[in-house]
């Protein structure tokens, strides 16, 4: 599906999920539960997985969390949830991974932030984590983050910069330090004995232009797969727009092997929203397909009635509800396009361009709704049951066009 030429990278297996090396870009997320709460954490991992997260990361920050990990993994397997679970380590990862071997075995990958492995014993602690990854044959993500950057390395870079005839700006030095930290840490990991096909790199920042520059440089200078995202993206509209802006620029250049959208959730909100946003970014760029897309118009003075809005919402919700079954029974259905339009201006044209579309009557237009299937006028709906009849036409289209694909796959 993708027309974007992807950057060549080494492939890393995270559990049974390939990352990089031409594999589809992987969507991932992270729990926000107390990992020590086995049931709550297992429930959220399952929910994220069912929502489309292909990798899920959990915090492992203390003894209780470390002890819980094998039990969480066991619960997931008993529920038929095979998603690889990643351990997120800061400050004490070298101790926890050494102290709790069953935890280390249960995790599919270790996330290390080189800025949070200590001060005086930074390299020693980092090395200990890498040695545990080698011992248990696990990949690592070396996750450099501007909010917890190696302060000694940054200070050294600043000192060297101040001696230059034409010093760089503080922001430029920080970008240099981000890239240098990733390069130095990955080299140290390989020097310790970790194979290159066990290393994933990230260099996250919270500014859109900054994170774009960092990933462009990482892509130029390193061959490891890249975990891409805008860190601390924010809440609601701000977080979604900023993440989409940054990821779109990066992905359009063929950079990125796995992505996460780091949204601040509303209190009590569904954590899976960040998964849905990540999927929509990839689908909007024609990189991967996850769910049929509904095209609908914004409305104008020709569409004073809210009926077309209600029908667009109804069809979108119907598709979401149907996808768990459709995905299993009708392979390829996620690439279907549906149009629900509000008047005769663009309605017929948009409907013809979709696989299946309907053009509803605007204000003062004749009360009829032509339906188009694969570019051809199929029927015209009238009356009070347009929504129900259109859903029936949609169901028949799915069964007719994607049921055949299922038979072909089975054959």
mmCIF file of C-alpha atoms in Angstrom:
data_model
loop_
_atom_site.group_PDB
_atom_site.id
_atom_site.type_symbol
_atom_site.label_atom_id
_atom_site.label_comp_id
_atom_site.label_asym_id
_atom_site.label_seq_id
_atom_site.Cartn_x
_atom_site.Cartn_y
_atom_site.Cartn_z
ATOM 1 C CA UNK A 1 0.000 0.000 0.000
ATOM 2 C CA UNK A 2 2.753 2.443 0.935
ATOM 3 C CA UNK A 3 4.142 4.669 -1.811
ATOM 4 C CA UNK A 4 6.732 6.142 0.565
ATOM 5 C CA UNK A 5 10.219 4.701 0.156
ATOM 6 C CA UNK A 6 11.262 3.388 3.545
ATOM 7 C CA UNK A 7 14.718 3.853 5.008
ATOM 8 C CA UNK A 8 16.740 0.648 5.198
ATOM 9 C CA UNK A 9 17.283 -0.510 8.761
ATOM 10 C CA UNK A 10 18.329 -3.599 10.663
ATOM 11 C CA UNK A 11 15.402 -5.800 11.692
ATOM 12 C CA UNK A 12 14.859 -6.495 15.384
ATOM 13 C CA UNK A 13 12.429 -9.104 16.683
ATOM 14 C CA UNK A 14 10.466 -7.969 19.732
ATOM 15 C CA UNK A 15 8.818 -11.195 20.799
ATOM 16 C CA UNK A 16 7.110 -12.321 17.607
ATOM 17 C CA UNK A 17 6.828 -8.800 16.159
ATOM 18 C CA UNK A 18 9.435 -7.669 13.590
ATOM 19 C CA UNK A 19 10.546 -4.045 13.867
ATOM 20 C CA UNK A 20 12.513 -2.482 11.016
ATOM 21 C CA UNK A 21 14.074 -4.188 8.031
ATOM 22 C CA UNK A 22 11.081 -3.402 5.824
ATOM 23 C CA UNK A 23 8.459 -4.778 8.220
ATOM 24 C CA UNK A 24 5.203 -2.784 8.556
ATOM 25 C CA UNK A 25 5.508 0.163 10.913
ATOM 26 C CA UNK A 26 4.456 -1.089 14.342
ATOM 27 C CA UNK A 27 1.997 0.795 16.570
ATOM 28 C CA UNK A 28 2.707 0.664 20.277
ATOM 29 C CA UNK A 29 1.442 2.135 23.522
ATOM 30 C CA UNK A 30 2.169 2.167 27.259
ATOM 31 C CA UNK A 31 0.062 1.430 30.316
ATOM 32 C CA UNK A 32 -0.553 4.047 32.994
ATOM 33 C CA UNK A 33 -1.560 1.596 35.721
ATOM 34 C CA UNK A 34 0.396 0.666 38.830
ATOM 35 C CA UNK A 35 2.280 -2.347 37.472
ATOM 36 C CA UNK A 36 2.150 -3.952 40.924
ATOM 37 C CA UNK A 37 -1.630 -4.199 40.417
ATOM 38 C CA UNK A 38 -1.584 -7.381 38.363
ATOM 39 C CA UNK A 39 -5.253 -7.464 37.364
ATOM 40 C CA UNK A 40 -5.565 -3.788 36.447
ATOM 41 C CA UNK A 41 -2.351 -3.851 34.424
ATOM 42 C CA UNK A 42 -3.267 -7.072 32.599
ATOM 43 C CA UNK A 43 -6.705 -5.613 31.824
ATOM 44 C CA UNK A 44 -5.239 -2.446 30.329
ATOM 45 C CA UNK A 45 -2.639 -4.343 28.309
ATOM 46 C CA UNK A 46 -5.390 -6.519 26.876
ATOM 47 C CA UNK A 47 -7.521 -3.471 26.079
ATOM 48 C CA UNK A 48 -4.628 -1.751 24.318
ATOM 49 C CA UNK A 49 -3.867 -4.928 22.382
ATOM 50 C CA UNK A 50 -7.509 -5.409 21.330
ATOM 51 C CA UNK A 51 -7.513 -1.755 20.240
ATOM 52 C CA UNK A 52 -4.551 -2.328 17.934
ATOM 53 C CA UNK A 53 -1.395 -1.842 20.000
ATOM 54 C CA UNK A 54 1.108 -4.356 18.653
ATOM 55 C CA UNK A 55 3.609 -3.764 21.465
ATOM 56 C CA UNK A 56 2.786 -2.604 24.997
ATOM 57 C CA UNK A 57 5.223 -1.064 27.472
ATOM 58 C CA UNK A 58 4.871 -1.136 31.252
ATOM 59 C CA UNK A 59 6.688 0.680 34.041
ATOM 60 C CA UNK A 60 9.032 -1.496 36.126
ATOM 61 C CA UNK A 61 10.107 0.895 38.842
ATOM 62 C CA UNK A 62 10.301 -1.108 42.082
ATOM 63 C CA UNK A 63 10.366 -4.578 43.607
ATOM 64 C CA UNK A 64 6.587 -4.942 43.658
ATOM 65 C CA UNK A 65 6.303 -4.092 39.964
ATOM 66 C CA UNK A 66 9.139 -6.484 39.096
ATOM 67 C CA UNK A 67 7.501 -9.318 41.027
ATOM 68 C CA UNK A 68 4.189 -8.692 39.235
ATOM 69 C CA UNK A 69 5.532 -8.940 35.681
ATOM 70 C CA UNK A 70 5.603 -12.778 35.342
ATOM 71 C CA UNK A 71 2.054 -12.988 36.740
ATOM 72 C CA UNK A 72 0.831 -10.312 34.331
ATOM 73 C CA UNK A 73 2.380 -12.198 31.438
ATOM 74 C CA UNK A 74 0.787 -15.454 32.596
ATOM 75 C CA UNK A 75 -2.646 -13.828 32.795
ATOM 76 C CA UNK A 76 -2.278 -12.427 29.296
ATOM 77 C CA UNK A 77 -1.309 -15.776 27.823
ATOM 78 C CA UNK A 78 -4.240 -17.464 29.558
ATOM 79 C CA UNK A 79 -6.548 -14.904 27.933
ATOM 80 C CA UNK A 80 -5.084 -15.460 24.484
ATOM 81 C CA UNK A 81 -3.257 -12.092 24.428
ATOM 82 C CA UNK A 82 0.140 -12.713 22.791
ATOM 83 C CA UNK A 83 1.269 -9.069 22.700
ATOM 84 C CA UNK A 84 4.958 -8.550 23.553
ATOM 85 C CA UNK A 85 5.335 -6.659 26.833
ATOM 86 C CA UNK A 86 8.243 -4.221 27.210
ATOM 87 C CA UNK A 87 9.811 -3.187 30.511
ATOM 88 C CA UNK A 88 10.507 0.512 31.049
ATOM 89 C CA UNK A 89 13.517 0.990 33.362
ATOM 90 C CA UNK A 90 14.908 4.147 34.972
ATOM 91 C CA UNK A 91 17.482 4.618 37.755
ATOM 92 C CA UNK A 92 17.346 1.066 39.190
ATOM 93 C CA UNK A 93 16.958 -1.168 36.137
ATOM 94 C CA UNK A 94 20.395 -2.718 36.667
ATOM 95 C CA UNK A 95 19.316 -3.868 40.136
ATOM 96 C CA UNK A 96 15.832 -5.088 39.237
ATOM 97 C CA UNK A 97 16.892 -7.073 36.179
ATOM 98 C CA UNK A 98 19.617 -8.783 38.174
ATOM 99 C CA UNK A 99 17.436 -9.441 41.214
ATOM 100 C CA UNK A 100 14.337 -10.750 39.391
ATOM 101 C CA UNK A 101 15.296 -13.184 36.605
ATOM 102 C CA UNK A 102 11.699 -14.334 36.063
ATOM 103 C CA UNK A 103 10.729 -10.758 35.335
ATOM 104 C CA UNK A 104 13.578 -10.416 32.864
ATOM 105 C CA UNK A 105 12.514 -13.619 31.111
ATOM 106 C CA UNK A 106 8.869 -12.538 30.862
ATOM 107 C CA UNK A 107 9.605 -9.236 29.148
ATOM 108 C CA UNK A 108 10.043 -9.045 25.376
ATOM 109 C CA UNK A 109 12.318 -5.994 25.419
ATOM 110 C CA UNK A 110 14.064 -3.681 27.880
ATOM 111 C CA UNK A 111 13.836 0.103 27.527
ATOM 112 C CA UNK A 112 16.930 1.922 28.786
ATOM 113 C CA UNK A 113 17.291 5.682 29.077
ATOM 114 C CA UNK A 114 21.056 6.337 29.136
ATOM 115 C CA UNK A 115 20.451 9.604 30.989
ATOM 116 C CA UNK A 116 18.786 7.739 33.856
ATOM 117 C CA UNK A 117 21.260 4.952 34.600
ATOM 118 C CA UNK A 118 23.234 6.891 37.176
ATOM 119 C CA UNK A 119 25.861 9.608 37.411
ATOM 120 C CA UNK A 120 29.208 8.237 38.561
ATOM 121 C CA UNK A 121 28.336 4.631 37.671
ATOM 122 C CA UNK A 122 26.341 5.469 34.521
ATOM 123 C CA UNK A 123 28.247 3.242 32.105
ATOM 124 C CA UNK A 124 28.584 0.456 34.662
ATOM 125 C CA UNK A 125 24.830 0.374 35.321
ATOM 126 C CA UNK A 126 24.061 0.628 31.618
ATOM 127 C CA UNK A 127 26.425 -2.268 30.977
ATOM 128 C CA UNK A 128 24.692 -4.390 33.621
ATOM 129 C CA UNK A 129 21.327 -3.930 31.891
ATOM 130 C CA UNK A 130 22.843 -4.804 28.524
ATOM 131 C CA UNK A 131 24.440 -7.916 30.037
ATOM 132 C CA UNK A 132 21.021 -9.041 31.282
ATOM 133 C CA UNK A 133 19.601 -8.480 27.796
ATOM 134 C CA UNK A 134 22.361 -10.677 26.378
ATOM 135 C CA UNK A 135 21.811 -13.314 29.057
ATOM 136 C CA UNK A 136 18.079 -13.608 28.316
ATOM 137 C CA UNK A 137 18.351 -12.930 24.569
ATOM 138 C CA UNK A 138 16.259 -9.749 24.703
ATOM 139 C CA UNK A 139 16.446 -6.626 22.534
ATOM 140 C CA UNK A 140 16.775 -3.193 24.087
ATOM 141 C CA UNK A 141 15.508 0.234 23.156
ATOM 142 C CA UNK A 142 18.034 2.908 23.915
ATOM 143 C CA UNK A 143 15.626 5.755 24.519
ATOM 144 C CA UNK A 144 17.301 9.148 24.641
ATOM 145 C CA UNK A 145 14.937 11.847 25.917
ATOM 146 C CA UNK A 146 15.635 15.555 26.083
ATOM 147 C CA UNK A 147 13.934 15.781 29.487
ATOM 148 C CA UNK A 148 16.442 13.364 31.023
ATOM 149 C CA UNK A 149 19.488 13.853 28.867
ATOM 150 C CA UNK A 150 22.915 12.747 30.080
ATOM 151 C CA UNK A 151 23.877 15.931 31.926
ATOM 152 C CA UNK A 152 27.620 15.238 31.936
ATOM 153 C CA UNK A 153 27.633 14.689 28.188
ATOM 154 C CA UNK A 154 25.565 17.857 27.706
ATOM 155 C CA UNK A 155 27.960 19.844 29.915
ATOM 156 C CA UNK A 156 30.957 18.558 27.964
ATOM 157 C CA UNK A 157 29.269 19.512 24.689
ATOM 158 C CA UNK A 158 28.437 22.976 26.029
ATOM 159 C CA UNK A 159 32.033 23.524 27.174
ATOM 160 C CA UNK A 160 33.432 22.494 23.797
ATOM 161 C CA UNK A 161 30.903 24.703 22.025
ATOM 162 C CA UNK A 162 31.863 27.747 24.088
ATOM 163 C CA UNK A 163 35.424 27.446 22.833
ATOM 164 C CA UNK A 164 34.384 27.617 19.186
ATOM 165 C CA UNK A 165 34.939 30.793 17.181
ATOM 166 C CA UNK A 166 31.292 30.687 16.156
ATOM 167 C CA UNK A 167 29.403 28.836 18.916
ATOM 168 C CA UNK A 168 26.145 27.062 18.157
ATOM 169 C CA UNK A 169 22.922 27.927 19.953
ATOM 170 C CA UNK A 170 22.044 26.047 23.134
ATOM 171 C CA UNK A 171 19.260 24.247 21.240
ATOM 172 C CA UNK A 172 21.679 23.108 18.532
ATOM 173 C CA UNK A 173 24.054 21.773 21.179
ATOM 174 C CA UNK A 174 21.192 19.884 22.784
ATOM 175 C CA UNK A 175 20.293 18.301 19.432
ATOM 176 C CA UNK A 176 23.952 17.331 18.971
ATOM 177 C CA UNK A 177 23.951 15.782 22.449
ATOM 178 C CA UNK A 178 20.789 13.797 21.749
ATOM 179 C CA UNK A 179 22.356 12.211 18.680
ATOM 180 C CA UNK A 180 25.737 11.711 20.358
ATOM 181 C CA UNK A 181 24.109 10.010 23.358
ATOM 182 C CA UNK A 182 22.319 7.543 21.084
ATOM 183 C CA UNK A 183 25.503 6.813 19.145
ATOM 184 C CA UNK A 184 27.704 6.405 22.229
ATOM 185 C CA UNK A 185 25.198 4.214 24.054
ATOM 186 C CA UNK A 186 24.566 1.912 21.095
ATOM 187 C CA UNK A 187 28.325 1.529 20.574
ATOM 188 C CA UNK A 188 28.786 0.684 24.249
ATOM 189 C CA UNK A 189 25.997 -1.889 24.027
ATOM 190 C CA UNK A 190 27.655 -3.555 21.038
ATOM 191 C CA UNK A 191 31.064 -3.406 22.713
ATOM 192 C CA UNK A 192 29.564 -5.273 25.683
ATOM 193 C CA UNK A 193 28.362 -7.945 23.265
ATOM 194 C CA UNK A 194 24.783 -7.059 22.302
ATOM 195 C CA UNK A 195 24.231 -7.803 18.583
ATOM 196 C CA UNK A 196 23.152 -4.931 16.361
ATOM 197 C CA UNK A 197 19.888 -6.764 15.612
ATOM 198 C CA UNK A 198 18.949 -6.401 19.274
ATOM 199 C CA UNK A 199 19.058 -2.594 19.378
ATOM 200 C CA UNK A 200 16.288 -0.063 18.711
ATOM 201 C CA UNK A 201 16.914 3.685 19.061
ATOM 202 C CA UNK A 202 14.711 6.644 19.935
ATOM 203 C CA UNK A 203 15.507 10.330 20.427
ATOM 204 C CA UNK A 204 12.350 12.003 21.655
ATOM 205 C CA UNK A 205 11.741 15.695 22.173
ATOM 206 C CA UNK A 206 8.533 17.660 22.793
ATOM 207 C CA UNK A 207 9.017 20.293 20.078
ATOM 208 C CA UNK A 208 7.838 19.353 16.584
ATOM 209 C CA UNK A 209 10.703 20.943 14.645
ATOM 210 C CA UNK A 210 13.269 19.675 17.156
ATOM 211 C CA UNK A 211 12.132 16.064 17.030
ATOM 212 C CA UNK A 212 12.064 16.133 13.228
ATOM 213 C CA UNK A 213 15.694 17.300 13.139
ATOM 214 C CA UNK A 214 16.805 14.672 15.651
ATOM 215 C CA UNK A 215 15.241 11.786 13.724
ATOM 216 C CA UNK A 216 16.580 13.023 10.400
ATOM 217 C CA UNK A 217 20.071 12.920 11.888
ATOM 218 C CA UNK A 218 19.580 9.560 13.593
ATOM 219 C CA UNK A 219 18.351 8.098 10.300
ATOM 220 C CA UNK A 220 21.434 9.430 8.503
ATOM 221 C CA UNK A 221 23.963 8.239 11.066
ATOM 222 C CA UNK A 222 22.596 4.931 12.416
ATOM 223 C CA UNK A 223 21.232 1.732 10.877
ATOM 224 C CA UNK A 224 19.182 0.568 13.846
ATOM 225 C CA UNK A 225 15.370 0.646 13.658
ATOM 226 C CA UNK A 226 13.908 3.846 15.046
ATOM 227 C CA UNK A 227 11.103 4.186 17.578
ATOM 228 C CA UNK A 228 9.505 7.511 16.634
ATOM 229 C CA UNK A 229 7.283 9.807 18.641
ATOM 230 C CA UNK A 230 6.817 13.258 20.100
ATOM 231 C CA UNK A 231 7.369 12.981 23.836
ATOM 232 C CA UNK A 232 5.039 14.728 26.281
ATOM 233 C CA UNK A 233 2.805 15.662 23.347
ATOM 234 C CA UNK A 234 0.103 17.085 25.586
ATOM 235 C CA UNK A 235 -3.620 16.648 26.083
ATOM 236 C CA UNK A 236 -6.514 16.521 23.661
ATOM 237 C CA UNK A 237 -6.402 18.499 20.441
ATOM 238 C CA UNK A 238 -2.946 19.933 21.126
ATOM 239 C CA UNK A 239 -1.404 16.520 21.684
ATOM 240 C CA UNK A 240 -3.059 14.946 18.658
ATOM 241 C CA UNK A 241 -2.228 17.774 16.250
ATOM 242 C CA UNK A 242 1.368 18.098 17.463
ATOM 243 C CA UNK A 243 1.923 14.336 17.230
ATOM 244 C CA UNK A 244 0.379 14.154 13.767
ATOM 245 C CA UNK A 245 2.464 17.117 12.591
ATOM 246 C CA UNK A 246 5.752 15.642 13.799
ATOM 247 C CA UNK A 247 5.111 12.056 12.795
ATOM 248 C CA UNK A 248 3.807 12.970 9.355
ATOM 249 C CA UNK A 249 6.965 14.908 8.455
ATOM 250 C CA UNK A 250 9.207 12.118 9.746
ATOM 251 C CA UNK A 251 7.256 9.213 8.268
ATOM 252 C CA UNK A 252 6.881 10.952 4.900
ATOM 253 C CA UNK A 253 10.678 10.808 4.633
ATOM 254 C CA UNK A 254 10.606 7.028 5.109
ATOM 255 C CA UNK A 255 11.959 7.341 8.659
ATOM 256 C CA UNK A 256 10.484 5.283 11.474
ATOM 257 C CA UNK A 257 9.899 1.610 12.215
ATOM 258 C CA UNK A 258 7.612 1.776 15.240
ATOM 259 C CA UNK A 259 5.584 4.706 16.564
ATOM 260 C CA UNK A 260 3.856 5.824 19.720
ATOM 261 C CA UNK A 261 1.581 8.825 20.220
ATOM 262 C CA UNK A 262 2.234 10.021 23.778
ATOM 263 C CA UNK A 263 -1.030 11.728 24.735
ATOM 264 C CA UNK A 264 -1.886 13.016 28.188
ATOM 265 C CA UNK A 265 -5.280 11.373 28.795
ATOM 266 C CA UNK A 266 -8.245 13.181 30.270
ATOM 267 C CA UNK A 267 -8.898 11.855 33.800
ATOM 268 C CA UNK A 268 -10.531 8.461 33.415
ATOM 269 C CA UNK A 269 -10.316 8.598 29.611
ATOM 270 C CA UNK A 270 -9.629 5.627 27.375
ATOM 271 C CA UNK A 271 -5.885 5.011 27.109
ATOM 272 C CA UNK A 272 -6.442 3.436 23.697
ATOM 273 C CA UNK A 273 -7.086 6.851 22.132
ATOM 274 C CA UNK A 274 -3.349 7.180 21.518
ATOM 275 C CA UNK A 275 -3.415 3.866 19.643
ATOM 276 C CA UNK A 276 -6.279 5.056 17.446
ATOM 277 C CA UNK A 277 -4.486 8.327 16.692
ATOM 278 C CA UNK A 278 -1.303 6.474 15.740
ATOM 279 C CA UNK A 279 -3.270 4.194 13.429
ATOM 280 C CA UNK A 280 -5.049 7.139 11.832
ATOM 281 C CA UNK A 281 -1.758 8.913 11.153
ATOM 282 C CA UNK A 282 -0.414 5.844 9.355
ATOM 283 C CA UNK A 283 -3.653 5.339 7.439
ATOM 284 C CA UNK A 284 -3.938 8.998 6.438
ATOM 285 C CA UNK A 285 -0.426 8.742 4.950
ATOM 286 C CA UNK A 286 -1.397 5.567 3.056
ATOM 287 C CA UNK A 287 1.268 3.618 4.937
ATOM 288 C CA UNK A 288 -0.981 1.048 6.640
ATOM 289 C CA UNK A 289 -4.719 0.383 6.765
ATOM 290 C CA UNK A 290 -6.570 -0.477 9.971
ATOM 291 C CA UNK A 291 -10.246 0.409 9.465
ATOM 292 C CA UNK A 292 -12.485 1.580 6.579
ATOM 293 C CA UNK A 293 -12.328 5.346 6.222
ATOM 294 C CA UNK A 294 -15.486 7.477 6.219
ATOM 295 C CA UNK A 295 -15.334 10.626 4.107
ATOM 296 C CA UNK A 296 -17.879 13.258 5.100
ATOM 297 C CA UNK A 297 -18.304 16.953 4.377
ATOM 298 C CA UNK A 298 -18.109 19.742 6.984
ATOM 299 C CA UNK A 299 -21.539 21.100 6.167
ATOM 300 C CA UNK A 300 -22.531 24.616 5.098
ATOM 301 C CA UNK A 301 -25.591 26.796 4.565
ATOM 302 C CA UNK A 302 -26.936 24.175 2.163
ATOM 303 C CA UNK A 303 -27.070 21.594 4.968
ATOM 304 C CA UNK A 304 -29.044 23.183 7.789
ATOM 305 C CA UNK A 305 -30.359 19.767 8.795
ATOM 306 C CA UNK A 306 -28.090 17.696 11.021
ATOM 307 C CA UNK A 307 -29.191 14.480 9.362
ATOM 308 C CA UNK A 308 -26.047 13.972 7.295
ATOM 309 C CA UNK A 309 -23.910 14.519 10.405
ATOM 310 C CA UNK A 310 -25.951 12.003 12.351
ATOM 311 C CA UNK A 311 -25.716 9.451 9.546
ATOM 312 C CA UNK A 312 -21.949 9.966 9.159
ATOM 313 C CA UNK A 313 -21.524 9.396 12.898
ATOM 314 C CA UNK A 314 -23.842 6.391 12.817
ATOM 315 C CA UNK A 315 -21.951 4.763 9.930
ATOM 316 C CA UNK A 316 -18.583 5.447 11.529
ATOM 317 C CA UNK A 317 -19.705 3.888 14.814
ATOM 318 C CA UNK A 318 -21.231 0.947 12.943
ATOM 319 C CA UNK A 319 -17.931 0.276 11.174
ATOM 320 C CA UNK A 320 -15.996 0.439 14.464
ATOM 321 C CA UNK A 321 -18.432 -1.992 16.095
ATOM 322 C CA UNK A 322 -18.302 -4.341 13.097
ATOM 323 C CA UNK A 323 -14.511 -4.420 12.679
ATOM 324 C CA UNK A 324 -13.714 -7.147 15.264
ATOM 325 C CA UNK A 325 -15.792 -9.559 13.163
ATOM 326 C CA UNK A 326 -15.051 -8.058 9.755
ATOM 327 C CA UNK A 327 -11.304 -8.175 10.394
ATOM 328 C CA UNK A 328 -11.465 -11.938 10.931
ATOM 329 C CA UNK A 329 -14.001 -12.797 8.241
ATOM 330 C CA UNK A 330 -13.314 -10.252 5.492
ATOM 331 C CA UNK A 331 -9.571 -9.697 4.957
ATOM 332 C CA UNK A 332 -8.817 -6.433 3.184
ATOM 333 C CA UNK A 333 -11.987 -4.715 4.371
ATOM 334 C CA UNK A 334 -9.858 -2.166 6.252
ATOM 335 C CA UNK A 335 -8.956 -0.600 2.888
ATOM 336 C CA UNK A 336 -12.582 0.170 1.991
ATOM 337 C CA UNK A 337 -13.632 3.822 1.581
ATOM 338 C CA UNK A 338 -17.131 5.023 2.497
ATOM 339 C CA UNK A 339 -18.590 8.480 1.803
ATOM 340 C CA UNK A 340 -21.499 10.134 3.589
ATOM 341 C CA UNK A 341 -22.097 13.515 1.958
ATOM 342 C CA UNK A 342 -24.548 16.306 2.720
ATOM 343 C CA UNK A 343 -25.685 17.875 -0.560
ATOM 344 C CA UNK A 344 -25.411 17.871 -4.350
ATOM 345 C CA UNK A 345 -22.344 20.143 -4.595
ATOM 346 C CA UNK A 346 -19.632 17.558 -3.891
ATOM 347 C CA UNK A 347 -21.847 14.718 -2.728
ATOM 348 C CA UNK A 348 -22.223 12.694 -5.932
ATOM 349 C CA UNK A 349 -18.568 13.188 -6.924
ATOM 350 C CA UNK A 350 -17.208 12.118 -3.518
ATOM 351 C CA UNK A 351 -19.622 9.183 -3.435
ATOM 352 C CA UNK A 352 -18.440 7.998 -6.853
ATOM 353 C CA UNK A 353 -14.824 8.167 -5.711
ATOM 354 C CA UNK A 354 -15.512 5.970 -2.666
ATOM 355 C CA UNK A 355 -16.133 2.226 -2.773
ATOM 356 C CA UNK A 356 -19.602 2.950 -1.502
ATOM 357 C CA UNK A 357 -21.133 6.362 -0.897
ATOM 358 C CA UNK A 358 -24.371 8.211 -0.316
ATOM 359 C CA UNK A 359 -25.258 11.812 -1.162
ATOM 360 C CA UNK A 360 -27.977 13.113 1.148
ATOM 361 C CA UNK A 361 -30.318 15.946 0.187
ATOM 362 C CA UNK A 362 -29.352 19.427 1.347
ATOM 363 C CA UNK A 363 -31.771 22.189 2.281
ATOM 364 C CA UNK A 364 -34.441 22.704 -0.427
ATOM 365 C CA UNK A 365 -33.057 19.794 -2.484
ATOM 366 C CA UNK A 366 -35.282 17.003 -3.679
ATOM 367 C CA UNK A 367 -35.696 14.496 -0.777
ATOM 368 C CA UNK A 368 -33.715 11.679 -2.287
ATOM 369 C CA UNK A 369 -30.331 10.109 -1.557
ATOM 370 C CA UNK A 370 -28.496 8.482 -4.468
ATOM 371 C CA UNK A 371 -26.122 5.652 -3.528
ATOM 372 C CA UNK A 372 -23.015 4.913 -5.570
ATOM 373 C CA UNK A 373 -21.094 1.633 -5.574
ATOM 374 C CA UNK A 374 -17.622 1.511 -7.118
ATOM 375 C CA UNK A 375 -18.299 4.652 -9.136
ATOM 376 C CA UNK A 376 -21.684 3.649 -10.473
ATOM 377 C CA UNK A 377 -25.154 4.775 -9.394
ATOM 378 C CA UNK A 378 -26.659 1.791 -7.597
ATOM 379 C CA UNK A 379 -29.960 2.963 -6.138
ATOM 380 C CA UNK A 380 -31.722 5.973 -4.686
ATOM 381 C CA UNK A 381 -33.022 5.943 -1.117
ATOM 382 C CA UNK A 382 -35.995 7.914 0.184
ATOM 383 C CA UNK A 383 -38.088 8.099 3.317
ATOM 384 C CA UNK A 384 -37.400 7.548 6.992
ATOM 385 C CA UNK A 385 -35.216 4.426 6.829
ATOM 386 C CA UNK A 386 -32.272 5.722 4.799
ATOM 387 C CA UNK A 387 -29.752 4.936 7.538
ATOM 388 C CA UNK A 388 -30.922 1.367 8.007
ATOM 389 C CA UNK A 389 -31.095 0.749 4.253
ATOM 390 C CA UNK A 390 -27.615 2.200 3.703
ATOM 391 C CA UNK A 391 -26.172 -0.037 6.422
ATOM 392 C CA UNK A 392 -27.746 -3.012 4.666
ATOM 393 C CA UNK A 393 -26.155 -1.968 1.361
ATOM 394 C CA UNK A 394 -22.840 -1.565 3.185
ATOM 395 C CA UNK A 395 -23.099 -5.047 4.700
ATOM 396 C CA UNK A 396 -23.903 -6.587 1.332
ATOM 397 C CA UNK A 397 -20.936 -4.806 -0.261
ATOM 398 C CA UNK A 398 -18.548 -6.110 2.391
ATOM 399 C CA UNK A 399 -19.827 -9.661 2.075
ATOM 400 C CA UNK A 400 -19.753 -9.621 -1.706
ATOM 401 C CA UNK A 401 -16.359 -7.975 -2.210
ATOM 402 C CA UNK A 402 -14.296 -9.155 0.744
ATOM 403 C CA UNK A 403 -15.869 -12.553 1.302
ATOM 404 C CA UNK A 404 -14.298 -13.628 -1.983
ATOM 405 C CA UNK A 405 -10.898 -12.583 -0.683
ATOM 406 C CA UNK A 406 -11.422 -14.816 2.341
ATOM 407 C CA UNK A 407 -12.238 -17.781 0.109
ATOM 408 C CA UNK A 408 -9.111 -17.057 -1.930
ATOM 409 C CA UNK A 409 -6.953 -16.921 1.195
ATOM 410 C CA UNK A 410 -8.373 -20.186 2.504
ATOM 411 C CA UNK A 411 -7.899 -21.876 -0.872
#
